[in-house]
Amino acid sequence: MAPWRRCIYLLLLCLSQALPAAPKQESGAQQALKKAQGVIRQLTDEKRALETEKSALQEQVNKLEGIAKQVEPLQGELQRHKAGADSLRSANQALESQLSGEREQVQGLHRKLQEIVATAKLIQNDNGLLVAAVREREQWIAQCSGKNRQLLETNQALLEQYQNKGVWDSLAELEPVTGIAKVDTQNAVESYQFKLEDLQATR
């Protein structure tokens, strides 16, 4: 039994024993007894309320302890996730740096490609001019070859004409009176001269 309860019981016992010896004080003793009983009831109610509150608080403590036990592994997992996030953040920064370097490299390659394309266009234009010049040169060479061939044919014909002259043709050229043979010879020379002029190579 609690000490305070013992004190109250002793007080009540003393009061109950004092009642027959002092009948005149029964009213005061009864009042004191009632007050003591009221105090006991009040203390009992307060004790019950405190015990109820204690039980509620203990229940809350138990719940909080259970939550804490559940949170402990979650804290470790949270730390792991945080470390993973930090690692991913560092990797992302490294990738951004690498991407920036590759972007600059691509831009440099693009500039070089533009320069190469411009140079290729110039070379293509020069090549076109060279091809045109070569074609013109080939045409000129072909024309020269044709004219040279015609010159050879003309010279060959002239030689054959003089080689095939007979005695009468030679005597006719020497005929001093009419001069017909001389005129024919001059006409032939002029005709061959015109052919040679036409066959001169154009510069």
C-alpha positions as semicolon CSV with decimal commas, in nm:
position;residue;x (nm);y (nm);z (nm)
1;M;0,000;0,000;0,000
2;A;0,119;0,351;-0,080
3;P;0,244;0,566;0,212
4;W;-0,012;0,838;0,156
5;R;-0,291;0,585;0,175
6;R;-0,153;0,453;0,505
7;C;-0,154;0,804;0,644
8;I;-0,514;0,857;0,542
9;Y;-0,626;0,526;0,689
10;L;-0,451;0,605;1,016
11;L;-0,616;0,946;1,021
12;L;-0,958;0,791;0,971
13;L;-0,891;0,529;1,236
14;C;-0,800;0,795;1,488
15;L;-1,109;0,993;1,407
16;S;-1,332;0,690;1,440
17;Q;-1,189;0,606;1,781
18;A;-1,229;0,962;1,903
19;L;-1,599;0,982;1,822
20;P;-1,744;0,797;2,133
21;A;-1,521;0,985;2,377
22;A;-1,632;1,325;2,255
23;P;-1,992;1,316;2,153
24;K;-1,999;1,693;2,129
25;Q;-1,735;1,683;1,851
26;E;-1,913;1,422;1,636
27;S;-2,026;1,681;1,395
28;G;-1,673;1,816;1,345
29;A;-1,525;1,469;1,319
30;Q;-1,780;1,365;1,068
31;Q;-1,705;1,673;0,867
32;A;-1,335;1,598;0,885
33;L;-1,404;1,241;0,782
34;K;-1,608;1,355;0,491
35;K;-1,333;1,596;0,389
36;A;-1,078;1,321;0,419
37;Q;-1,294;1,089;0,214
38;G;-1,337;1,364;-0,044
39;V;-0,962;1,415;-0,055
40;I;-0,914;1,042;-0,096
41;R;-1,165;1,029;-0,379
42;Q;-1,003;1,331;-0,544
43;L;-0,659;1,180;-0,510
44;T;-0,787;0,848;-0,639
45;D;-0,947;1,016;-0,941
46;E;-0,632;1,215;-1,006
47;K;-0,428;0,898;-0,975
48;R;-0,654;0,719;-1,222
49;A;-0,633;1,013;-1,461
50;L;-0,257;1,015;-1,427
51;E;-0,242;0,642;-1,486
52;T;-0,465;0,679;-1,792
53;E;-0,248;0,963;-1,920
54;K;0,060;0,758;-1,841
55;S;-0,082;0,465;-2,039
56;A;-0,163;0,693;-2,331
57;L;0,184;0,845;-2,317
58;Q;0,341;0,503;-2,293
59;E;0,139;0,393;-2,595
60;Q;0,261;0,697;-2,786
61;V;0,617;0,621;-2,673
62;N;0,580;0,264;-2,794
63;K;0,446;0,388;-3,128
64;L;0,731;0,635;-3,161
65;E;0,982;0,366;-3,075
66;G;0,826;0,140;-3,339
67;I;0,841;0,422;-3,593
68;A;1,202;0,490;-3,496
69;K;1,286;0,124;-3,550
70;Q;1,123;0,142;-3,893
71;V;1,299;0,469;-3,974
72;E;1,646;0,342;-3,887
73;P;1,679;0,117;-4,195
74;L;1,512;0,387;-4,401
75;Q;1,778;0,632;-4,287
76;G;2,047;0,395;-4,409
77;E;1,865;0,356;-4,738
78;L;1,825;0,732;-4,757
79;Q;2,199;0,773;-4,707
80;R;2,263;0,521;-4,983
81;H;2,025;0,704;-5,215
82;K;2,190;1,033;-5,126
83;A;2,533;0,888;-5,202
84;G;2,398;0,748;-5,529
85;A;2,250;1,088;-5,616
86;D;2,585;1,256;-5,544
87;S;2,760;1,001;-5,764
88;L;2,509;1,054;-6,045
89;R;2,548;1,430;-6,010
90;S;2,926;1,401;-6,041
91;A;2,890;1,169;-6,341
92;N;2,645;1,413;-6,500
93;Q;2,889;1,700;-6,455
94;A;3,165;1,490;-6,612
95;L;2,938;1,404;-6,904
96;E;2,845;1,770;-6,949
97;S;3,213;1,863;-6,961
98;Q;3,282;1,584;-7,211
99;L;2,980;1,687;-7,417
100;S;3,099;2,048;-7,420
101;G;3,443;1,938;-7,543
102;E;3,290;1,715;-7,810
103;R;3,058;1,999;-7,916
104;E;3,359;2,228;-7,965
105;Q;3,536;1,951;-8,155
106;V;3,232;1,902;-8,382
107;Q;3,216;2,276;-8,446
108;G;3,586;2,274;-8,538
109;L;3,533;1,979;-8,772
110;H;3,234;2,156;-8,927
111;R;3,445;2,464;-8,994
112;K;3,717;2,247;-9,149
113;L;3,453;2,072;-9,360
114;Q;3,326;2,407;-9,486
115;E;3,682;2,506;-9,575
116;I;3,734;2,175;-9,755
117;V;3,406;2,219;-9,946
118;A;3,505;2,572;-10,048
119;T;3,848;2,449;-10,160
120;A;3,685;2,160;-10,347
121;K;3,458;2,405;-10,530
122;L;3,759;2,614;-10,632
123;I;3,942;2,300;-10,745
124;Q;3,633;2,188;-10,933
125;N;3,608;2,523;-11,108
126;D;3,978;2,513;-11,194
127;N;3,937;2,155;-11,310
128;G;3,648;2,262;-11,532
129;L;3,865;2,532;-11,684
130;L;4,147;2,281;-11,734
131;V;3,911;2,031;-11,895
132;A;3,778;2,299;-12,128
133;A;4,134;2,405;-12,214
134;V;4,235;2,043;-12,276
135;R;3,934;1,988;-12,500
136;E;4,010;2,306;-12,690
137;R;4,373;2,196;-12,720
138;E;4,265;1,853;-12,844
139;Q;4,037;2,012;-13,103
140;W;4,320;2,239;-13,213
141;I;4,559;1,942;-13,235
142;A;4,300;1,748;-13,433
143;Q;4,257;2,041;-13,670
144;C;4,633;2,073;-13,707
145;S;4,666;1,702;-13,770
146;G;4,395;1,717;-14,036
147;K;4,554;2,016;-14,204
148;N;4,898;1,856;-14,189
149;R;4,754;1,546;-14,346
150;Q;4,594;1,756;-14,620
151;L;4,925;1,939;-14,672
152;L;5,101;1,609;-14,717
153;E;4,835;1,496;-14,961
154;T;4,864;1,822;-15,157
155;N;5,243;1,801;-15,169
156;Q;5,220;1,438;-15,272
157;A;4,976;1,527;-15,550
158;L;5,205;1,806;-15,668
159;L;5,504;1,574;-15,676
160;E;5,308;1,308;-15,857
161;Q;5,193;1,560;-16,115
162;Y;5,547;1,667;-16,195
163;Q;5,676;1,312;-16,184
164;N;5,410;1,194;-16,427
165;K;5,480;1,463;-16,689
166;G;5,575;1,325;-17,020
167;V;5,812;1,452;-17,286
168;W;5,537;1,636;-17,474
169;D;5,435;1,823;-17,159
170;S;5,792;1,935;-17,103
171;L;5,824;2,047;-17,467
172;A;5,494;2,230;-17,439
173;E;5,622;2,423;-17,140
174;L;5,926;2,523;-17,346
175;E;5,713;2,640;-17,643
176;P;5,818;3,005;-17,684
177;V;5,546;3,132;-17,914
178;T;5,206;3,067;-17,761
179;G;5,309;3,051;-17,392
180;I;5,006;2,829;-17,319
181;A;5,208;2,584;-17,114
182;K;5,349;2,864;-16,901
183;V;5,003;2,991;-16,820
184;D;4,888;2,643;-16,719
185;T;5,185;2,608;-16,492
186;Q;5,117;2,941;-16,322
187;N;4,753;2,847;-16,272
188;A;4,854;2,520;-16,108
189;V;5,102;2,699;-15,880
190;E;4,838;2,951;-15,770
191;S;4,586;2,675;-15,704
192;Y;4,830;2,487;-15,482
193;Q;4,926;2,814;-15,313
194;F;4,561;2,881;-15,222
195;K;4,529;2,532;-15,083
196;L;4,839;2,580;-14,869
197;E;4,708;2,911;-14,733
198;D;4,377;2,748;-14,642
199;L;4,559;2,468;-14,463
200;Q;4,770;2,697;-14,243
201;A;4,721;2,616;-13,871
202;T;4,520;2,872;-13,677
203;R;4,714;3,006;-13,381
